[in-house]
Structure formats: structure tokens, C-alpha cells
Short mmCIF file of C-alpha atoms in Angstrom, two decimals:
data_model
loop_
_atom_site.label_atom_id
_atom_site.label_comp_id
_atom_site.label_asym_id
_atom_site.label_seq_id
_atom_site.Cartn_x
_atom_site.Cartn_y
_atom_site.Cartn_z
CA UNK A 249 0.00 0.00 0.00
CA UNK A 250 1.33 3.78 -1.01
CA UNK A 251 0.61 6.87 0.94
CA UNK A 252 1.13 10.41 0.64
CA UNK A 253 1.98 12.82 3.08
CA UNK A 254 -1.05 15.32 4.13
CA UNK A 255 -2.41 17.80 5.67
CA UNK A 256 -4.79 16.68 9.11
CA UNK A 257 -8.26 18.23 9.07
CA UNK A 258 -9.95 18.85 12.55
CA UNK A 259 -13.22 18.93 12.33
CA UNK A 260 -15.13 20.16 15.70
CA UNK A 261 -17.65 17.80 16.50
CA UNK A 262 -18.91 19.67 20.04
CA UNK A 263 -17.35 21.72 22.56
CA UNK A 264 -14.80 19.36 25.08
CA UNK A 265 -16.41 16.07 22.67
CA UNK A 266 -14.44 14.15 20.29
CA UNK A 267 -12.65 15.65 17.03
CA UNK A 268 -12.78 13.73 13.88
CA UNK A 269 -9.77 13.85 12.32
CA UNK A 270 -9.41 12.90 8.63
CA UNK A 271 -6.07 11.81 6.52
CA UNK A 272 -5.63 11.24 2.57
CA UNK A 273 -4.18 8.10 1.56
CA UNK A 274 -3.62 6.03 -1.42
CA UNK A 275 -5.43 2.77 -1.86
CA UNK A 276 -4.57 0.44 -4.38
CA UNK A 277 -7.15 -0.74 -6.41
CA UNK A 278 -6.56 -4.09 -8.34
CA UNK A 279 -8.58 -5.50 -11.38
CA UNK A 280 -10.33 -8.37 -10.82
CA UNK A 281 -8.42 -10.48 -13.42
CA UNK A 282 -4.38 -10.29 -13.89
CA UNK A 283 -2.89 -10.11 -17.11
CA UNK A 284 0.37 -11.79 -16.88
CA UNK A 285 2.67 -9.87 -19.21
CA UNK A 286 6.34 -11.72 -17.85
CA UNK A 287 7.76 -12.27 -20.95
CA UNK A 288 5.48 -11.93 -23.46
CA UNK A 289 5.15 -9.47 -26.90
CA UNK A 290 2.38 -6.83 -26.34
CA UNK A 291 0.85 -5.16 -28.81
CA UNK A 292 -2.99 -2.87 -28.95
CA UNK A 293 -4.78 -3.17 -32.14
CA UNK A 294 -7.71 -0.73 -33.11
CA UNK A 295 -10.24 -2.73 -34.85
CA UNK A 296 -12.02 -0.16 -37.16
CA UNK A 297 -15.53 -0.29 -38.98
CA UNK A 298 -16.14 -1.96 -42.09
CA UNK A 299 -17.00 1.38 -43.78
CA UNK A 300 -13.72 2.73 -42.31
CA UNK A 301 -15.27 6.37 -40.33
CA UNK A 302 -14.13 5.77 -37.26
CA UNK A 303 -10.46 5.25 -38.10
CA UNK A 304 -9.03 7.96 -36.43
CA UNK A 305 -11.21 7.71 -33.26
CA UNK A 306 -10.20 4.32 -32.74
CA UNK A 307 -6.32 4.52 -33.86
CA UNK A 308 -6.17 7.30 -31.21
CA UNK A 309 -8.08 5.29 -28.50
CA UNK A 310 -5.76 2.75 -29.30
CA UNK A 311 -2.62 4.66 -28.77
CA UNK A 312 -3.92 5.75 -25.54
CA UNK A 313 -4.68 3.05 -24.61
CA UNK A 314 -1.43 1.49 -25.09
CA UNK A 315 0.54 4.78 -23.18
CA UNK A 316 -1.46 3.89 -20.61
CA UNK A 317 -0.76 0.83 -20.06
CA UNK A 318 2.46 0.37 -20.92
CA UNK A 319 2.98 3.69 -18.27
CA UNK A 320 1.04 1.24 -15.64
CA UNK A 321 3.36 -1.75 -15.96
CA UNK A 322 6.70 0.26 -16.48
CA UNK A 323 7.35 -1.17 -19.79
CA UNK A 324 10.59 0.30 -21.47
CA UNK A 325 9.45 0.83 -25.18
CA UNK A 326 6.05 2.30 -26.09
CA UNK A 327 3.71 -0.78 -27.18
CA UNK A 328 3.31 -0.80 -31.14
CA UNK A 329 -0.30 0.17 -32.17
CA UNK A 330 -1.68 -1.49 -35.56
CA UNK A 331 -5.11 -0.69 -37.44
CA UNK A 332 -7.52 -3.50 -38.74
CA UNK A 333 -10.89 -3.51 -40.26
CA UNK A 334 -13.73 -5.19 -38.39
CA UNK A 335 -13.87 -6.96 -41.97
CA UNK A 336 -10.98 -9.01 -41.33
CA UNK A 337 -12.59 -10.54 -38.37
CA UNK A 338 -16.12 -11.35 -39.65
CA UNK A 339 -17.07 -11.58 -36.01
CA UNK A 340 -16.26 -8.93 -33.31
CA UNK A 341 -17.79 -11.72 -30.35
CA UNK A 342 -15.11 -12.58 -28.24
CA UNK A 343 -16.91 -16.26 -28.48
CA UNK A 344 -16.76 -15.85 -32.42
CA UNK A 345 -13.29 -14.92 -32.96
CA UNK A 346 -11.30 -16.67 -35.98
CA UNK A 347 -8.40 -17.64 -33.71
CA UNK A 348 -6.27 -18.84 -36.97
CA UNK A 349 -6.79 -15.00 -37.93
CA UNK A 350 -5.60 -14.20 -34.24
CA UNK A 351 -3.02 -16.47 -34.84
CA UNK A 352 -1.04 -14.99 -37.77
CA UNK A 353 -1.28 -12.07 -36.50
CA UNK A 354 1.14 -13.00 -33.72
CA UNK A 355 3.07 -13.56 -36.90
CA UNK A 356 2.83 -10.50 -38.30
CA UNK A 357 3.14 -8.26 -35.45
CA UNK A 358 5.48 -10.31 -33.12
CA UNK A 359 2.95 -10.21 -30.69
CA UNK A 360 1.61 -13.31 -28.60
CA UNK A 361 -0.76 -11.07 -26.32
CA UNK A 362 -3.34 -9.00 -28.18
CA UNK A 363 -4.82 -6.51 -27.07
CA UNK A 364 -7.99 -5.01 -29.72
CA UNK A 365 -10.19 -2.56 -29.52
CA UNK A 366 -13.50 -1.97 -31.03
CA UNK A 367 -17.21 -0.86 -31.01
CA UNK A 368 -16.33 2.20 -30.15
CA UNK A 369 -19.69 4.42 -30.35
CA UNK A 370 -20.42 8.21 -29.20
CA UNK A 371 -24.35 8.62 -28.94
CA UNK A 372 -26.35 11.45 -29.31
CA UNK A 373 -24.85 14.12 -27.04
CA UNK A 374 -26.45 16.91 -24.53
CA UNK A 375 -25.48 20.68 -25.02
CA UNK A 376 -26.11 22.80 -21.75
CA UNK A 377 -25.30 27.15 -21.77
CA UNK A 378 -22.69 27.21 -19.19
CA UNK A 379 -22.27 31.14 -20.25
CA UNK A 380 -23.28 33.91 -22.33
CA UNK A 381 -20.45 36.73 -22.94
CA UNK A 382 -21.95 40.54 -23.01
CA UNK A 383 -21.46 41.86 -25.64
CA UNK A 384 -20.08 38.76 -27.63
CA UNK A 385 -22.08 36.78 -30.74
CA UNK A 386 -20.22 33.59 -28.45
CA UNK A 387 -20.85 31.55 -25.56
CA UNK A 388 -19.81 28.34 -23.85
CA UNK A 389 -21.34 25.30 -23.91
CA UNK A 390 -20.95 22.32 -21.86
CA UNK A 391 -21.20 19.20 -24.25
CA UNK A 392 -22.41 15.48 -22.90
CA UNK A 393 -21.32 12.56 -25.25
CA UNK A 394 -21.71 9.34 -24.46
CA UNK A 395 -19.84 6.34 -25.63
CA UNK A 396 -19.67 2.94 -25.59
CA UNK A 397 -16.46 0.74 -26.24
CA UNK A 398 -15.28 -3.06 -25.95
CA UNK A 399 -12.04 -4.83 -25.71
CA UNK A 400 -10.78 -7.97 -25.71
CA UNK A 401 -7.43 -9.82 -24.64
CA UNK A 402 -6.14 -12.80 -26.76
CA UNK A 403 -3.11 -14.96 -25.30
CA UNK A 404 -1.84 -16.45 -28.67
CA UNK A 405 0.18 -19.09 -26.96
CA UNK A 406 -2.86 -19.86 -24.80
CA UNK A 407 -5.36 -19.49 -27.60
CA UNK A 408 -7.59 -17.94 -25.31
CA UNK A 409 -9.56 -14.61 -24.49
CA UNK A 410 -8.01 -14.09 -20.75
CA UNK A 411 -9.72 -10.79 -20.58
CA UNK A 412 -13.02 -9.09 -21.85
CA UNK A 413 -14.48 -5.72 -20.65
CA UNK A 414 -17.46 -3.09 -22.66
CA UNK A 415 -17.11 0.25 -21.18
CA UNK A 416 -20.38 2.76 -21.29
CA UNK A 417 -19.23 6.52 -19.75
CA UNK A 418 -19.90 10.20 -20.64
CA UNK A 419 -17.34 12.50 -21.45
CA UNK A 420 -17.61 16.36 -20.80
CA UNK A 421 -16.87 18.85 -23.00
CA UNK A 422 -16.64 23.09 -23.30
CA UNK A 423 -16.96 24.29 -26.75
CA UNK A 424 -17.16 28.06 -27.48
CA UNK A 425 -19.69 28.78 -30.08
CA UNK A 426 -22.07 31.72 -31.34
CA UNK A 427 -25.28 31.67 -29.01
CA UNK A 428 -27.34 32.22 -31.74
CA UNK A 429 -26.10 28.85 -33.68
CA UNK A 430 -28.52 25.42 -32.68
CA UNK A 431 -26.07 23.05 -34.67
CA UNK A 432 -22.59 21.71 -32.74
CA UNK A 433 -22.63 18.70 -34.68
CA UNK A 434 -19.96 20.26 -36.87
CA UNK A 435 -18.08 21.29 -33.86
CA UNK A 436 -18.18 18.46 -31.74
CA UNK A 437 -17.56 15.82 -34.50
CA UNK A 438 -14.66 17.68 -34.92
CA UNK A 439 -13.26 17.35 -31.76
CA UNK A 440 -14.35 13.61 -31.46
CA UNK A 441 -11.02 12.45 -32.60
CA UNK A 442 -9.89 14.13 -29.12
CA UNK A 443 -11.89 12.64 -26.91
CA UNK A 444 -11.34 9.60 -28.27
CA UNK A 445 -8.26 9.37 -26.30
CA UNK A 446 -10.12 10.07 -22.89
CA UNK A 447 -11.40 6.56 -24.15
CA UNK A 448 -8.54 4.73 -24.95
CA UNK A 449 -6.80 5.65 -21.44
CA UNK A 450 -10.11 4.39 -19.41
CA UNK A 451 -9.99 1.15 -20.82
CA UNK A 452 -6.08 1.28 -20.14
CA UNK A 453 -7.13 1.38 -16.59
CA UNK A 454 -9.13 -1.97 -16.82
CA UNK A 455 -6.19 -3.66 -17.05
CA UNK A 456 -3.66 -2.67 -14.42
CA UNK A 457 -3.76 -1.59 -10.62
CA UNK A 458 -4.48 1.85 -10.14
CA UNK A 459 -3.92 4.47 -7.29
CA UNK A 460 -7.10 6.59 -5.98
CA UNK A 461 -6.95 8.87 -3.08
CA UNK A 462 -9.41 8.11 -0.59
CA UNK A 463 -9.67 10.27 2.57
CA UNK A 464 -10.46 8.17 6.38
CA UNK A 465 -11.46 9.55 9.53
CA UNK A 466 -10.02 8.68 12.87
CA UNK A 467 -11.27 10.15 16.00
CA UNK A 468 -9.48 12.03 18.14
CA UNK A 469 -9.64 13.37 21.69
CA UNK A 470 -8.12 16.37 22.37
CA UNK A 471 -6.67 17.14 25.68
CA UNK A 472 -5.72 13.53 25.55
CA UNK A 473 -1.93 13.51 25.18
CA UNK A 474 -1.79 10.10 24.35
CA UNK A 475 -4.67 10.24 21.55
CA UNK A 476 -3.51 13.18 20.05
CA UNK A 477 -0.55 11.55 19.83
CA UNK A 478 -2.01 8.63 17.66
CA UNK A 479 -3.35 11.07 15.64
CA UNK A 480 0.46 12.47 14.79
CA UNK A 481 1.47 9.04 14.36
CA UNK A 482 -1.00 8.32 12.05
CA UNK A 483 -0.94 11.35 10.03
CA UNK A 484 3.29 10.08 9.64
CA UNK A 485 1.69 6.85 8.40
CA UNK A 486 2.92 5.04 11.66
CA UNK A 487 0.57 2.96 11.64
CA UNK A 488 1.48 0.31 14.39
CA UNK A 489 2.66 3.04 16.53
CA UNK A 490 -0.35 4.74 16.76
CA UNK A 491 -2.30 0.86 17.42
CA UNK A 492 0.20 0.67 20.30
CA UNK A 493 -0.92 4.12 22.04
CA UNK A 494 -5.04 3.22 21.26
CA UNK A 495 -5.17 -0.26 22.34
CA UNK A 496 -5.25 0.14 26.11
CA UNK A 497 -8.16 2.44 25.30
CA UNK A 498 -10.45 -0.18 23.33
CA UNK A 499 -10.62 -1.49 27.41
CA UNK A 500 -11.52 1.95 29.26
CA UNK A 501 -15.39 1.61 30.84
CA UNK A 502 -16.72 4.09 28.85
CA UNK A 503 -18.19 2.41 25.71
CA UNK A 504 -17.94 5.03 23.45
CA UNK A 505 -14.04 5.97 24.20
CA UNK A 506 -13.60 2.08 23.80
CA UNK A 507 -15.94 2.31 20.62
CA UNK A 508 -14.10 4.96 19.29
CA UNK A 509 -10.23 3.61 20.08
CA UNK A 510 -11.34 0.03 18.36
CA UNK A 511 -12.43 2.18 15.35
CA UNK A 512 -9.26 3.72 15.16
CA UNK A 513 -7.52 0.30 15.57
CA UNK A 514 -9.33 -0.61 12.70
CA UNK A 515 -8.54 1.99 10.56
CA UNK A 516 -4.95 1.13 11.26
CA UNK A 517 -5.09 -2.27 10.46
CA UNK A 518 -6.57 -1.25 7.00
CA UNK A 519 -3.94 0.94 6.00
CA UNK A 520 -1.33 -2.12 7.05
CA UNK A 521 -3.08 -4.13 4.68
CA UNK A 522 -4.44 -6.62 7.66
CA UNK A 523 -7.80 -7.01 6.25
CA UNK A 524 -9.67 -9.75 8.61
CA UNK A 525 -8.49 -7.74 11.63
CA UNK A 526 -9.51 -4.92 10.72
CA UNK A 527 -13.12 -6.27 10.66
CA UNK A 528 -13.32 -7.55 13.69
CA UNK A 529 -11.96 -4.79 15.14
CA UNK A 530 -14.59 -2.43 13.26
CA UNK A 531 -17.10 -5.31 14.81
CA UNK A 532 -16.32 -4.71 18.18
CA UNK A 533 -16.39 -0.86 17.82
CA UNK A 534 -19.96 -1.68 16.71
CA UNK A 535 -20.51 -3.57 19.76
CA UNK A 536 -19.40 -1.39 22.09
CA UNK A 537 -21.04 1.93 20.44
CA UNK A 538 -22.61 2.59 17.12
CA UNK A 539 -21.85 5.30 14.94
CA UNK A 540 -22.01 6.20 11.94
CA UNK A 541 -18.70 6.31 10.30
CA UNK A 542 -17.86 2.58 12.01
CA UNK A 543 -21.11 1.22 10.83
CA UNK A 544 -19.68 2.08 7.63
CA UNK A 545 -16.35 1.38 7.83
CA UNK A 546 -17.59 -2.17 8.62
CA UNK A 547 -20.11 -2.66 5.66
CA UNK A 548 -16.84 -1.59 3.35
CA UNK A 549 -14.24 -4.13 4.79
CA UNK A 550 -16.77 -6.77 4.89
CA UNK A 551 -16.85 -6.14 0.68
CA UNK A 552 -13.23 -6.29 0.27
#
């Protein structure tokens, strides 16, 4: 697990009651297949329409694509990009798939796992005013255009599909055009090529871990030398330090100091990657006192 350094937040709860006190980490989240690529050849194809009009959409989804994830898994040399028609494949089901076809292309490219994009669609998009300019024949417009786009993974020496995904998202754009004009189709077709990037590097993220910044909340006591000292600690990312100074507090009498120290516990045990404990501790908490932020704390580690 990576962390970042951040600022602590205080946030007063009441008077001489508990603070919550919130830190930014980094979570790692992991796809729910792995793509082995230990020694193998890696190339992204971008699997055009038969009539050919979406060329340039999908070679520069596919490009993005492969930045991204050849930035995700380090690799040294960009991965080579190649352009096919959907008419070379008669069949864009995964199920259908002429694997001889799949096959020489391992030939021709040098590459044994295949990654191809296709069926990449923008629908009919949503124009909004975000402003009007005094005194100007322009304005800007906030654009919605939504897409749909598949890809599929072929292991040549496996002869297999190891990895399928269709994405469906929205992307946002702000055009400036005249306020009197009703048509964008000119300029957002125009800009399509664009955003077809945006695509290509969100299905790059289906296949390899990414980073996200999530924010946590411990709770603090202030006055408490010994709390507020956990909260240091754990604001350094000293994790097992600050369990040390909380556990003798999961025991004190009052249930909602001992609720609130077992949360924090829990929390801890999170960020050290100690999954199962971390439930149970976010169970007792529960036990002891209910609140909000440990009932769900312990409806998210039960899902992970």
C-alpha cells in the first residue's frame, strides 16, 4: 500500500467532545483479473468499422490506450499500435473470434498477447449554456457525449480470451460557439477524434492496478496527550505506533471511548493491509457503540 503525506483536518464535532480527524491516503485498487505480461510481446490493435469512419477515433483510443498501459506496468518501449478492419474478423464476439486470424497475427506483429479494440460508439450528445459573454455573438457550452467501447485480450500461446471488458461513460466537454447557432454537430464531430483518447486511457485502466486517493477519519480526543498523539502518528503513516498508544483504550469503561479507540484500531489495520483484523476490530467498535462512520467502515471491509 502507497501513501502520501497530508495535511490533518480537525473537524469540531462539540465543545470538550471528540474531534474527527481525517487523513488522505492512497489505496490500491486491483482489477479483478491479472494479465500476466512476464515475458510476453504486447501489442494494442484498433479494430475499425467496415465502412472505415471511425479510423481515427479508434487509432487514437488505441494509442492511448497502449501509453497507458504500458505507463502502468513500467514497460521500457512504447507498445506498437496497428489498425484493422472489423472486416478481417467477420465476427467482433469474443466467443466468435477466428483464432487462426488471431493467430497470424502474432506472426505478423510479433505479438503473442493482443490486445484489440472496437465498437467504439459516441451517442447522441447533450449541449447545456454554461455562459453567455456581453457583448459577444459567443458563448460556452458544456457538451455530454456518451460512448460505448469493448475490448478484448487474446493470449496467442494460450489461444484464449483471458480478458473481456465493454465500457459505457460520458465524457464532458466546453466548446465556445455563437449563441445564436442550434447546430454543434460540426463542432463536436470535430473534436471527437480528441476525446477519443479520454477513451482509450479508461480502458487502459481496466487492465492494471491503479492508485485513488481516498480520505479516512479517525477520532481524536483532544486534551488527551496520548490520543492526540495517535493522531500524529498516524498522520506520519505510523501505523502500528499509533495501534500501540489506542489499544489500552479499546478497554476503558466508557463504551464510546472504547468504541471509538477500536475504530481507530481498525482503521490502522486497514492501511497495514491486515484485512480480517480490521473487521473484527470495526465489529467490536460496533458492539461497544454505534456510529455512523464505524457502521460504515464495517459494511466496506466486509466487501473487500
Amino acid at each position: 500500500m502507497k501513501f502520501f503525506k497530508s495535511a490533518l483536518l480537525l473537524l469540531m464535532l462539540a465543545g470538550c467532545a471528540p474531534q474527527a480527524a481525517f487523513v488522505q491516503v492512497e489505496m490500491k485498487e486491483v482489477p479483478g483479473v491479472h494479465i500476466a505480461v512476464e515475458n510476453k510481446q504486447i501489442a494494442v490493435f484498433g479494430i475499425a468499422s467496415a465502412n472505415g469512419g471511425d479510423s481515427l477515433k479508434i487509432e487514437n483510443a488505441a494509442m492511448a490506450l497502449a501509453d497507458k498501459f504500458g505507463q502502468d506496468r513500467g514497460c521500457k518501449d512504447p507498445l506498437p499500435v496497428f489498425s484493422l478492419s472489423e472486416l478481417s474478423f467477420g465476427s467482433l464476439e469474443s466467443e466468435s473470434f477466428d483464432k487462426e486470424y488471431l493467430r497470424s497475427l502474432m506472426y505478423t506483429s510479433g505479438a503473442d498477447l493482443q490486445i484489440l479494440l472496437h465498437s467504439l460508439k459516441f451517442s447522441n450528445y447533450n449541449v447545456s449554456t454554461v455562459a453567455e459573454y456581453d457583448g459577444s455573438a459567443y458563448g460556452q457550452k458544456m457538451v455530454y457525449v456518451p460512448y460505448s467501447a469493448r475490448m478484448d485480450v487474446y493470449d496467442a500461446i494460450a489461444d484464449s480470451v483471458v480478458f473481456k471488458a465493454a465500457l459505457k461513460d460520458t465524457v464532458y466537454m466546453s466548446i465556445i460557439s455563437q449563441v445564436a447557432s442550434k447546430n454543434y454537430s460540426a463542432v463536436v464531430e470535430k473534436q471527437l477524434p480528441e476525446v477519443a483518447r479520454v477513451v482509450g486511457e479508461s480502458m487502459g485502466t481496466l487492465l492494471s492496478a491503479q492508485w485513488r486517493s481516498q480520505e479516512r477519519m479517525l477520532v481524536n480526543y483532544p486534551g488527551n496527550s496520548s490520543w492526540e498523539k495517535g493522531i500524529h502518528l498516524a498522520n506520519d503513516f505510523k501505523w502500528k505506533e499509533a495501534i500501540e498508544l489506542w489499544m489500552p483504550m479499546v478497554d476503558n469503561r466508557n463504551s464510546r471511548i472504547s468504541a471509538y479507540a477500536a475504530y481507530n484500531v481498525a482503521v490502522c489495520c486497514e492501511m497495514l493491509g491486515f484485512y480480517p483484523l480490521a473487521l473484527q476490530w470495526a465489529e467490536f467498535s460496533v458492539k461497544k457503540y454505534r456510529f455512523e462512520e464505524n457502521l460504515r467502515f464495517k459494511e466496506y471491509l466486509k466487501m473487500r
